[in-house]
């Protein structure tokens, strides 16, 4: 085979990309350390600090903090004032790194990445065996990180944009109906809807017991929310509205889940399917958002589905395949109600 000539400019371009990637990969554990030790919080609360001042504020070792701060400055996760030798967070860095309620909070993503690294050997083994790996067999960081990663988007869009994009659903929720949030994880989506619509009754279901327990602890004071352990495929009860947030593609039997949801829905009910943003063809998903979701999909979503009955839609299933799942489950009308850069929001009706 003739050797292909190397285009030096393209190699250089690749190396530029690699330098940015390598910086992110190597710095990710340092972001997690800053998160756990409250270093971002301490910078935000106490204002600009030299490494020695931050050490005093946090009780951490000054030498480590000097190096950590240098890395954070180089990463763009903190700012530096050469005139005073102090590091600080801009209002934007503070918004993204220290405010869990902000719609742009990003630290959950680093917990997800950490859990993927921790499970690397287990996933590698499954590349050979084809075995699955249940959601519950991952690190605890995955469950908490997933909730932290998705919650900002739900806070920003769910009540203000996604529900109003569905036909007649807001009116129904205001009047009072029963709602199933299927595959609810830690229940942030369930709680946000319950707070916005006090006349309706919300039940969150998930088959991962520790997630349901976490959701129950968080919603203990809310009168119109409860959480139950259940498989989507065996969804109990009767509802006017059902929703699945970032979980249909994870399920072993998504068509079985769609069928169970259809069975549990009233005839004029609506099913909202929120899924990671994806186009239908692989070449359309080869972009930064597709890169994030396909990584999580390889290490978490596909293994979970394979651990059950194994449809393994993957986190980049795309609208066509998702709509087909809903149709096979007995829904006759499926449309894209709205979208964000991270999510597709589909509306399925009987
Ligand atoms: C990526 S997490 C999303 C959790 C939550 N909806 C959110 O948006 O934060 C996927 C969730 O689906 C749940 N799940 C997967 N398969 C399920 C099934 N067959 N029945 C019920 N829950 C399931 C998992 O336990 C996990 O909590």
mmCIF file of C-alpha atoms and ligand atoms in Angstrom:
data_model
loop_
_atom_site.group_PDB
_atom_site.id
_atom_site.type_symbol
_atom_site.label_atom_id
_atom_site.label_comp_id
_atom_site.label_asym_id
_atom_site.label_seq_id
_atom_site.Cartn_x
_atom_site.Cartn_y
_atom_site.Cartn_z
ATOM 1 C CA UNK A 1 0.000 0.000 0.000
ATOM 2 C CA UNK A 2 1.414 3.406 -0.973
ATOM 3 C CA UNK A 3 2.138 5.664 2.014
ATOM 4 C CA UNK A 4 -0.182 8.665 2.109
ATOM 5 C CA UNK A 5 1.693 11.984 2.259
ATOM 6 C CA UNK A 6 1.372 13.803 5.609
ATOM 7 C CA UNK A 7 -0.105 17.291 5.526
ATOM 8 C CA UNK A 8 1.998 19.141 8.140
ATOM 9 C CA UNK A 9 -0.643 21.845 8.607
ATOM 10 C CA UNK A 10 -3.243 19.202 9.486
ATOM 11 C CA UNK A 11 -0.870 17.549 11.976
ATOM 12 C CA UNK A 12 -0.300 20.929 13.574
ATOM 13 C CA UNK A 13 -4.029 21.526 13.758
ATOM 14 C CA UNK A 14 -4.486 18.115 15.413
ATOM 15 C CA UNK A 15 -1.717 18.891 17.936
ATOM 16 C CA UNK A 16 -3.385 22.189 18.801
ATOM 17 C CA UNK A 17 -6.594 20.342 19.533
ATOM 18 C CA UNK A 18 -4.664 17.748 21.547
ATOM 19 C CA UNK A 19 -3.008 20.422 23.721
ATOM 20 C CA UNK A 20 -6.433 21.806 24.663
ATOM 21 C CA UNK A 21 -7.795 18.298 25.281
ATOM 22 C CA UNK A 22 -4.777 17.265 27.373
ATOM 23 C CA UNK A 23 -5.073 20.360 29.517
ATOM 24 C CA UNK A 24 -8.726 19.547 30.192
ATOM 25 C CA UNK A 25 -8.095 15.851 30.879
ATOM 26 C CA UNK A 26 -5.227 16.500 33.301
ATOM 27 C CA UNK A 27 -6.974 19.374 35.055
ATOM 28 C CA UNK A 28 -10.308 17.567 35.551
ATOM 29 C CA UNK A 29 -9.245 15.889 38.836
ATOM 30 C CA UNK A 30 -8.086 19.289 40.091
ATOM 31 C CA UNK A 31 -11.536 20.759 39.388
ATOM 32 C CA UNK A 32 -13.049 17.900 41.393
ATOM 33 C CA UNK A 33 -10.608 18.551 44.258
ATOM 34 C CA UNK A 34 -11.491 22.253 44.191
ATOM 35 C CA UNK A 35 -15.164 21.339 44.290
ATOM 36 C CA UNK A 36 -14.834 18.902 47.194
ATOM 37 C CA UNK A 37 -12.516 21.098 49.280
ATOM 38 C CA UNK A 38 -14.679 24.170 48.720
ATOM 39 C CA UNK A 39 -11.836 26.126 47.082
ATOM 40 C CA UNK A 40 -14.020 27.877 44.480
ATOM 41 C CA UNK A 41 -16.533 28.699 47.207
ATOM 42 C CA UNK A 42 -13.779 30.122 49.424
ATOM 43 C CA UNK A 43 -12.477 32.313 46.596
ATOM 44 C CA UNK A 44 -15.973 33.552 45.840
ATOM 45 C CA UNK A 45 -16.954 34.192 49.460
ATOM 46 C CA UNK A 46 -13.714 35.692 50.709
ATOM 47 C CA UNK A 47 -12.728 37.634 47.599
ATOM 48 C CA UNK A 48 -9.282 37.798 45.924
ATOM 49 C CA UNK A 49 -6.587 35.761 47.657
ATOM 50 C CA UNK A 50 -2.913 34.904 47.410
ATOM 51 C CA UNK A 51 -2.151 31.189 47.845
ATOM 52 C CA UNK A 52 -1.208 31.918 51.481
ATOM 53 C CA UNK A 53 -4.490 33.721 52.134
ATOM 54 C CA UNK A 54 -6.506 30.931 50.530
ATOM 55 C CA UNK A 55 -4.561 28.423 52.640
ATOM 56 C CA UNK A 56 -5.513 30.334 55.767
ATOM 57 C CA UNK A 57 -9.132 30.538 54.645
ATOM 58 C CA UNK A 58 -9.495 26.841 53.822
ATOM 59 C CA UNK A 59 -6.996 25.080 56.067
ATOM 60 C CA UNK A 60 -5.320 23.586 52.972
ATOM 61 C CA UNK A 61 -1.590 23.455 52.284
ATOM 62 C CA UNK A 62 -0.221 26.634 50.717
ATOM 63 C CA UNK A 63 2.217 24.917 48.344
ATOM 64 C CA UNK A 64 -0.521 22.752 46.844
ATOM 65 C CA UNK A 65 -2.822 25.725 46.543
ATOM 66 C CA UNK A 66 -0.162 27.778 44.738
ATOM 67 C CA UNK A 67 0.082 25.105 42.060
ATOM 68 C CA UNK A 68 -3.682 24.523 41.941
ATOM 69 C CA UNK A 69 -4.350 28.234 41.483
ATOM 70 C CA UNK A 70 -1.798 28.421 38.669
ATOM 71 C CA UNK A 71 -3.619 25.550 36.940
ATOM 72 C CA UNK A 72 -7.015 27.171 37.494
ATOM 73 C CA UNK A 73 -5.749 30.459 36.057
ATOM 74 C CA UNK A 74 -4.347 28.666 33.009
ATOM 75 C CA UNK A 75 -7.642 26.787 32.647
ATOM 76 C CA UNK A 76 -9.746 29.941 32.727
ATOM 77 C CA UNK A 77 -11.508 28.629 35.854
ATOM 78 C CA UNK A 78 -9.994 31.413 38.011
ATOM 79 C CA UNK A 79 -8.437 34.801 37.249
ATOM 80 C CA UNK A 80 -5.129 36.335 38.358
ATOM 81 C CA UNK A 81 -4.118 39.895 39.154
ATOM 82 C CA UNK A 82 -0.320 40.174 38.644
ATOM 83 C CA UNK A 83 -0.257 43.530 40.436
ATOM 84 C CA UNK A 84 -1.350 42.006 43.774
ATOM 85 C CA UNK A 85 -0.445 38.332 43.228
ATOM 86 C CA UNK A 86 -4.042 37.479 44.099
ATOM 87 C CA UNK A 87 -6.429 35.047 42.407
ATOM 88 C CA UNK A 88 -10.133 35.727 42.139
ATOM 89 C CA UNK A 89 -13.306 34.579 40.370
ATOM 90 C CA UNK A 90 -15.018 36.864 37.869
ATOM 91 C CA UNK A 91 -18.815 37.098 38.267
ATOM 92 C CA UNK A 92 -19.125 34.637 35.345
ATOM 93 C CA UNK A 93 -16.668 32.130 36.869
ATOM 94 C CA UNK A 94 -18.533 32.422 40.164
ATOM 95 C CA UNK A 95 -21.896 31.887 38.422
ATOM 96 C CA UNK A 96 -20.737 28.711 36.683
ATOM 97 C CA UNK A 97 -18.551 27.214 39.436
ATOM 98 C CA UNK A 98 -20.068 28.167 42.773
ATOM 99 C CA UNK A 99 -23.814 28.536 42.352
ATOM 100 C CA UNK A 100 -25.577 25.153 42.328
ATOM 101 C CA UNK A 101 -28.861 26.911 41.493
ATOM 102 C CA UNK A 102 -27.423 28.632 38.410
ATOM 103 C CA UNK A 103 -28.650 27.398 34.998
ATOM 104 C CA UNK A 104 -24.991 27.120 33.963
ATOM 105 C CA UNK A 105 -23.532 25.161 36.901
ATOM 106 C CA UNK A 106 -20.989 22.692 35.484
ATOM 107 C CA UNK A 107 -19.372 20.801 38.352
ATOM 108 C CA UNK A 108 -21.645 17.750 38.035
ATOM 109 C CA UNK A 109 -20.048 16.995 34.682
ATOM 110 C CA UNK A 110 -16.692 16.487 36.410
ATOM 111 C CA UNK A 111 -18.239 13.953 38.778
ATOM 112 C CA UNK A 112 -19.598 12.013 35.785
ATOM 113 C CA UNK A 113 -16.176 12.103 34.127
ATOM 114 C CA UNK A 114 -14.567 10.901 37.366
ATOM 115 C CA UNK A 115 -16.922 7.943 37.544
ATOM 116 C CA UNK A 116 -16.135 7.017 33.924
ATOM 117 C CA UNK A 117 -12.400 7.044 34.694
ATOM 118 C CA UNK A 118 -12.952 4.952 37.825
ATOM 119 C CA UNK A 119 -14.831 2.313 35.799
ATOM 120 C CA UNK A 120 -12.464 2.267 32.826
ATOM 121 C CA UNK A 121 -11.164 -1.285 33.436
ATOM 122 C CA UNK A 122 -14.668 -2.694 33.900
ATOM 123 C CA UNK A 123 -15.881 -1.094 30.673
ATOM 124 C CA UNK A 124 -12.813 -2.292 28.771
ATOM 125 C CA UNK A 125 -13.573 -5.853 29.863
ATOM 126 C CA UNK A 126 -17.109 -5.481 28.493
ATOM 127 C CA UNK A 127 -15.821 -4.368 25.087
ATOM 128 C CA UNK A 128 -14.557 -7.972 24.788
ATOM 129 C CA UNK A 129 -17.356 -9.850 26.539
ATOM 130 C CA UNK A 130 -20.305 -7.768 25.331
ATOM 131 C CA UNK A 131 -21.738 -7.963 28.862
ATOM 132 C CA UNK A 132 -23.655 -5.034 30.259
ATOM 133 C CA UNK A 133 -23.113 -2.990 33.417
ATOM 134 C CA UNK A 134 -26.093 -1.913 35.468
ATOM 135 C CA UNK A 135 -26.536 1.783 36.355
ATOM 136 C CA UNK A 136 -26.340 0.813 40.045
ATOM 137 C CA UNK A 137 -22.932 -0.870 39.606
ATOM 138 C CA UNK A 138 -21.225 2.453 38.860
ATOM 139 C CA UNK A 139 -19.686 4.802 41.439
ATOM 140 C CA UNK A 140 -21.986 6.898 43.611
ATOM 141 C CA UNK A 141 -20.423 9.935 41.876
ATOM 142 C CA UNK A 142 -22.323 9.028 38.695
ATOM 143 C CA UNK A 143 -25.746 9.333 40.319
ATOM 144 C CA UNK A 144 -24.996 12.598 42.100
ATOM 145 C CA UNK A 145 -23.057 13.988 39.116
ATOM 146 C CA UNK A 146 -25.874 13.173 36.689
ATOM 147 C CA UNK A 147 -28.358 15.027 38.830
ATOM 148 C CA UNK A 148 -26.023 18.012 39.213
ATOM 149 C CA UNK A 149 -25.247 18.020 35.485
ATOM 150 C CA UNK A 150 -28.862 17.878 34.260
ATOM 151 C CA UNK A 151 -30.552 19.943 36.985
ATOM 152 C CA UNK A 152 -29.383 23.367 35.694
ATOM 153 C CA UNK A 153 -31.002 22.667 32.309
ATOM 154 C CA UNK A 154 -34.218 21.512 33.960
ATOM 155 C CA UNK A 155 -34.299 24.629 36.159
ATOM 156 C CA UNK A 156 -33.774 26.856 33.141
ATOM 157 C CA UNK A 157 -36.131 25.203 30.661
ATOM 158 C CA UNK A 158 -38.593 22.666 32.072
ATOM 159 C CA UNK A 159 -41.332 24.866 33.545
ATOM 160 C CA UNK A 160 -40.615 27.998 31.490
ATOM 161 C CA UNK A 161 -40.251 26.418 28.031
ATOM 162 C CA UNK A 162 -40.667 22.654 27.705
ATOM 163 C CA UNK A 163 -44.074 22.200 29.363
ATOM 164 C CA UNK A 164 -45.570 25.247 27.546
ATOM 165 C CA UNK A 165 -44.356 23.759 24.234
ATOM 166 C CA UNK A 166 -46.723 20.795 24.745
ATOM 167 C CA UNK A 167 -50.351 21.029 23.654
ATOM 168 C CA UNK A 168 -52.699 21.737 26.579
ATOM 169 C CA UNK A 169 -50.386 20.295 29.244
ATOM 170 C CA UNK A 170 -49.844 23.447 31.320
ATOM 171 C CA UNK A 171 -53.620 24.010 31.532
ATOM 172 C CA UNK A 172 -54.083 20.410 32.638
ATOM 173 C CA UNK A 173 -51.334 20.669 35.271
ATOM 174 C CA UNK A 174 -52.793 23.921 36.574
ATOM 175 C CA UNK A 175 -56.250 22.381 36.872
ATOM 176 C CA UNK A 176 -54.857 19.274 38.590
ATOM 177 C CA UNK A 177 -53.880 15.875 37.227
ATOM 178 C CA UNK A 178 -51.695 12.899 38.151
ATOM 179 C CA UNK A 179 -48.172 12.882 36.729
ATOM 180 C CA UNK A 180 -45.589 10.098 36.405
ATOM 181 C CA UNK A 181 -41.900 11.061 36.079
ATOM 182 C CA UNK A 182 -40.449 7.759 34.876
ATOM 183 C CA UNK A 183 -36.711 7.122 35.410
ATOM 184 C CA UNK A 184 -36.592 10.157 37.705
ATOM 185 C CA UNK A 185 -33.182 9.568 39.322
ATOM 186 C CA UNK A 186 -32.755 12.013 42.227
ATOM 187 C CA UNK A 187 -36.101 13.606 41.327
ATOM 188 C CA UNK A 188 -35.081 17.172 40.440
ATOM 189 C CA UNK A 189 -37.451 17.253 37.461
ATOM 190 C CA UNK A 190 -40.323 15.830 39.571
ATOM 191 C CA UNK A 191 -39.767 18.389 42.328
ATOM 192 C CA UNK A 192 -39.527 21.349 39.913
ATOM 193 C CA UNK A 193 -42.855 20.398 38.314
ATOM 194 C CA UNK A 194 -44.509 19.738 41.695
ATOM 195 C CA UNK A 195 -43.444 23.146 43.000
ATOM 196 C CA UNK A 196 -44.810 24.870 39.890
ATOM 197 C CA UNK A 197 -48.145 23.003 39.834
ATOM 198 C CA UNK A 198 -49.457 22.553 43.382
ATOM 199 C CA UNK A 199 -52.884 21.305 42.162
ATOM 200 C CA UNK A 200 -51.335 18.241 40.507
ATOM 201 C CA UNK A 201 -49.940 15.124 42.129
ATOM 202 C CA UNK A 202 -46.509 13.873 41.044
ATOM 203 C CA UNK A 203 -44.987 10.423 41.387
ATOM 204 C CA UNK A 204 -41.345 9.792 40.480
ATOM 205 C CA UNK A 205 -40.346 6.226 39.543
ATOM 206 C CA UNK A 206 -36.897 4.716 39.143
ATOM 207 C CA UNK A 207 -35.598 1.178 39.515
ATOM 208 C CA UNK A 208 -32.395 2.349 41.263
ATOM 209 C CA UNK A 209 -33.181 2.183 44.990
ATOM 210 C CA UNK A 210 -30.494 4.630 46.271
ATOM 211 C CA UNK A 211 -31.727 7.281 43.787
ATOM 212 C CA UNK A 212 -35.321 6.874 44.958
ATOM 213 C CA UNK A 213 -34.166 7.143 48.575
ATOM 214 C CA UNK A 214 -32.257 10.348 47.767
ATOM 215 C CA UNK A 215 -35.326 11.765 45.974
ATOM 216 C CA UNK A 216 -37.557 10.887 48.939
ATOM 217 C CA UNK A 217 -35.244 12.715 51.341
ATOM 218 C CA UNK A 218 -35.247 15.830 49.157
ATOM 219 C CA UNK A 219 -39.008 15.991 48.704
ATOM 220 C CA UNK A 220 -40.058 15.087 52.240
ATOM 221 C CA UNK A 221 -41.616 18.513 52.845
ATOM 222 C CA UNK A 222 -43.581 18.694 49.568
ATOM 223 C CA UNK A 223 -47.217 17.564 49.901
ATOM 224 C CA UNK A 224 -47.838 16.702 46.226
ATOM 225 C CA UNK A 225 -44.779 14.510 45.455
ATOM 226 C CA UNK A 226 -43.908 10.918 46.193
ATOM 227 C CA UNK A 227 -41.271 8.537 44.864
ATOM 228 C CA UNK A 228 -41.471 4.800 44.274
ATOM 229 C CA UNK A 229 -39.089 2.113 43.151
ATOM 230 C CA UNK A 230 -40.440 0.578 39.934
ATOM 231 C CA UNK A 231 -39.330 -0.567 36.493
ATOM 232 C CA UNK A 232 -40.634 1.683 33.724
ATOM 233 C CA UNK A 233 -41.756 -1.467 31.930
ATOM 234 C CA UNK A 234 -44.150 -2.215 34.825
ATOM 235 C CA UNK A 235 -45.311 1.337 35.563
ATOM 236 C CA UNK A 236 -48.210 1.228 38.056
ATOM 237 C CA UNK A 237 -51.083 3.743 38.296
ATOM 238 C CA UNK A 238 -53.027 6.033 35.980
ATOM 239 C CA UNK A 239 -51.900 9.478 34.786
ATOM 240 C CA UNK A 240 -52.893 12.492 32.722
ATOM 241 C CA UNK A 241 -49.266 13.310 31.946
ATOM 242 C CA UNK A 242 -46.029 11.292 31.935
ATOM 243 C CA UNK A 243 -42.434 12.350 31.364
ATOM 244 C CA UNK A 244 -39.076 10.657 30.869
ATOM 245 C CA UNK A 245 -35.972 12.790 31.373
ATOM 246 C CA UNK A 246 -32.729 11.552 29.846
ATOM 247 C CA UNK A 247 -33.501 7.926 30.564
ATOM 248 C CA UNK A 248 -35.551 6.288 27.767
ATOM 249 C CA UNK A 249 -32.397 5.451 25.807
ATOM 250 C CA UNK A 250 -30.876 3.832 28.933
ATOM 251 C CA UNK A 251 -33.657 1.325 29.351
ATOM 252 C CA UNK A 252 -33.262 -2.334 28.487
ATOM 253 C CA UNK A 253 -36.662 -2.402 26.838
ATOM 254 C CA UNK A 254 -37.632 1.111 25.746
ATOM 255 C CA UNK A 255 -40.553 -0.152 23.647
ATOM 256 C CA UNK A 256 -41.801 -2.093 26.689
ATOM 257 C CA UNK A 257 -41.495 1.119 28.731
ATOM 258 C CA UNK A 258 -43.393 3.089 26.039
ATOM 259 C CA UNK A 259 -46.119 0.440 26.068
ATOM 260 C CA UNK A 260 -46.405 0.564 29.877
ATOM 261 C CA UNK A 261 -46.570 4.370 29.808
ATOM 262 C CA UNK A 262 -49.261 4.265 27.109
ATOM 263 C CA UNK A 263 -51.209 1.741 29.207
ATOM 264 C CA UNK A 264 -50.950 3.977 32.303
ATOM 265 C CA UNK A 265 -51.911 7.183 30.425
ATOM 266 C CA UNK A 266 -55.460 8.439 30.072
ATOM 267 C CA UNK A 267 -56.621 8.514 26.425
ATOM 268 C CA UNK A 268 -56.170 12.288 26.223
ATOM 269 C CA UNK A 269 -52.830 12.106 28.072
ATOM 270 C CA UNK A 270 -49.397 13.274 26.897
ATOM 271 C CA UNK A 271 -45.951 11.715 27.225
ATOM 272 C CA UNK A 272 -42.994 14.107 27.167
ATOM 273 C CA UNK A 273 -39.715 12.472 26.171
ATOM 274 C CA UNK A 274 -36.627 14.529 26.998
ATOM 275 C CA UNK A 275 -33.480 13.038 25.487
ATOM 276 C CA UNK A 276 -29.902 14.140 24.881
ATOM 277 C CA UNK A 277 -29.721 16.302 21.767
ATOM 278 C CA UNK A 278 -28.823 14.242 18.712
ATOM 279 C CA UNK A 279 -29.361 14.210 14.985
ATOM 280 C CA UNK A 280 -30.361 11.020 13.202
ATOM 281 C CA UNK A 281 -27.111 10.327 11.348
ATOM 282 C CA UNK A 282 -23.673 9.633 12.915
ATOM 283 C CA UNK A 283 -21.912 12.249 10.800
ATOM 284 C CA UNK A 284 -24.274 14.930 12.122
ATOM 285 C CA UNK A 285 -23.384 14.072 15.737
ATOM 286 C CA UNK A 286 -19.633 14.454 15.332
ATOM 287 C CA UNK A 287 -19.481 17.757 17.196
ATOM 288 C CA UNK A 288 -18.627 18.893 20.762
ATOM 289 C CA UNK A 289 -22.052 18.045 22.231
ATOM 290 C CA UNK A 290 -22.102 14.671 20.461
ATOM 291 C CA UNK A 291 -18.621 14.044 21.849
ATOM 292 C CA UNK A 292 -19.801 14.459 25.450
ATOM 293 C CA UNK A 293 -22.925 12.348 25.046
ATOM 294 C CA UNK A 294 -21.295 9.550 23.052
ATOM 295 C CA UNK A 295 -18.593 9.230 25.742
ATOM 296 C CA UNK A 296 -21.191 8.851 28.494
ATOM 297 C CA UNK A 297 -23.193 6.566 26.232
ATOM 298 C CA UNK A 298 -20.266 4.176 25.670
ATOM 299 C CA UNK A 299 -19.391 3.976 29.353
ATOM 300 C CA UNK A 300 -22.827 4.203 30.998
ATOM 301 C CA UNK A 301 -25.959 4.193 28.804
ATOM 302 C CA UNK A 302 -25.198 1.330 26.418
ATOM 303 C CA UNK A 303 -23.786 -0.869 29.229
ATOM 304 C CA UNK A 304 -26.908 -0.287 31.352
ATOM 305 C CA UNK A 305 -29.251 -1.224 28.538
ATOM 306 C CA UNK A 306 -27.161 -4.287 27.653
ATOM 307 C CA UNK A 307 -27.332 -5.375 31.305
ATOM 308 C CA UNK A 308 -31.114 -5.726 30.865
ATOM 309 C CA UNK A 309 -32.849 -6.809 27.700
ATOM 310 C CA UNK A 310 -30.445 -4.862 25.574
ATOM 311 C CA UNK A 311 -32.072 -2.544 23.016
ATOM 312 C CA UNK A 312 -29.101 -0.203 23.666
ATOM 313 C CA UNK A 313 -30.450 2.846 21.847
ATOM 314 C CA UNK A 314 -27.495 4.906 23.111
ATOM 315 C CA UNK A 315 -27.521 8.570 24.111
ATOM 316 C CA UNK A 316 -27.283 9.654 20.477
ATOM 317 C CA UNK A 317 -30.367 7.771 19.271
ATOM 318 C CA UNK A 318 -31.880 10.777 17.480
ATOM 319 C CA UNK A 319 -35.476 11.799 16.910
ATOM 320 C CA UNK A 320 -36.395 9.213 14.260
ATOM 321 C CA UNK A 321 -35.448 6.208 16.386
ATOM 322 C CA UNK A 322 -37.015 7.672 19.521
ATOM 323 C CA UNK A 323 -40.261 8.422 17.683
ATOM 324 C CA UNK A 324 -40.283 4.854 16.383
ATOM 325 C CA UNK A 325 -39.978 3.550 19.966
ATOM 326 C CA UNK A 326 -42.999 5.654 20.975
ATOM 327 C CA UNK A 327 -44.999 4.472 17.952
ATOM 328 C CA UNK A 328 -44.175 0.826 18.653
ATOM 329 C CA UNK A 329 -45.356 1.426 22.215
ATOM 330 C CA UNK A 330 -48.789 2.501 20.943
ATOM 331 C CA UNK A 331 -48.485 6.278 20.548
ATOM 332 C CA UNK A 332 -49.876 7.479 17.228
ATOM 333 C CA UNK A 333 -48.574 11.038 17.145
ATOM 334 C CA UNK A 334 -45.005 12.041 17.942
ATOM 335 C CA UNK A 335 -43.524 15.467 17.267
ATOM 336 C CA UNK A 336 -40.532 17.538 18.321
ATOM 337 C CA UNK A 337 -42.051 20.066 20.708
ATOM 338 C CA UNK A 338 -38.862 22.015 21.309
ATOM 339 C CA UNK A 339 -35.116 21.655 21.838
ATOM 340 C CA UNK A 340 -32.048 23.163 23.494
ATOM 341 C CA UNK A 341 -28.405 22.631 22.491
ATOM 342 C CA UNK A 342 -28.342 19.713 24.984
ATOM 343 C CA UNK A 343 -31.867 18.280 24.731
ATOM 344 C CA UNK A 344 -34.526 17.083 22.324
ATOM 345 C CA UNK A 345 -38.050 17.400 23.704
ATOM 346 C CA UNK A 346 -40.600 15.132 22.042
ATOM 347 C CA UNK A 347 -44.347 15.048 22.594
ATOM 348 C CA UNK A 348 -46.118 11.708 22.163
ATOM 349 C CA UNK A 349 -49.882 11.326 22.304
ATOM 350 C CA UNK A 350 -52.089 8.214 22.010
HETATM 351 C C1 LIG B 1 -29.208 9.283 33.112
HETATM 352 S S1 LIG B 1 -30.206 8.930 34.490
HETATM 353 C C2 LIG B 1 -31.409 10.253 34.445
HETATM 354 C C3 LIG B 1 -32.071 10.450 35.765
HETATM 355 C C4 LIG B 1 -33.050 11.626 35.836
HETATM 356 N N1 LIG B 1 -34.202 11.430 34.981
HETATM 357 C C5 LIG B 1 -32.362 12.922 35.471
HETATM 358 O O1 LIG B 1 -32.658 13.463 34.408
HETATM 359 O O2 LIG B 1 -31.516 13.406 36.249
HETATM 360 C C6 LIG B 1 -31.129 7.523 33.938
HETATM 361 C C7 LIG B 1 -32.061 6.975 35.018
HETATM 362 O O3 LIG B 1 -32.906 5.988 34.435
HETATM 363 C C8 LIG B 1 -33.110 4.970 35.393
HETATM 364 N N2 LIG B 1 -33.555 3.770 34.664
HETATM 365 C C9 LIG B 1 -32.892 3.108 33.704
HETATM 366 N N3 LIG B 1 -33.626 2.069 33.255
HETATM 367 C C10 LIG B 1 -34.794 2.105 33.954
HETATM 368 C C11 LIG B 1 -35.982 1.300 33.923
HETATM 369 N N4 LIG B 1 -36.091 0.284 33.106
HETATM 370 N N5 LIG B 1 -36.976 1.628 34.777
HETATM 371 C C12 LIG B 1 -36.865 2.686 35.637
HETATM 372 N N6 LIG B 1 -35.776 3.464 35.689
HETATM 373 C C13 LIG B 1 -34.748 3.190 34.866
HETATM 374 C C14 LIG B 1 -31.741 4.835 36.052
HETATM 375 O O4 LIG B 1 -31.814 4.142 37.279
HETATM 376 C C15 LIG B 1 -31.333 6.294 36.173
HETATM 377 O O5 LIG B 1 -31.747 6.852 37.391
#
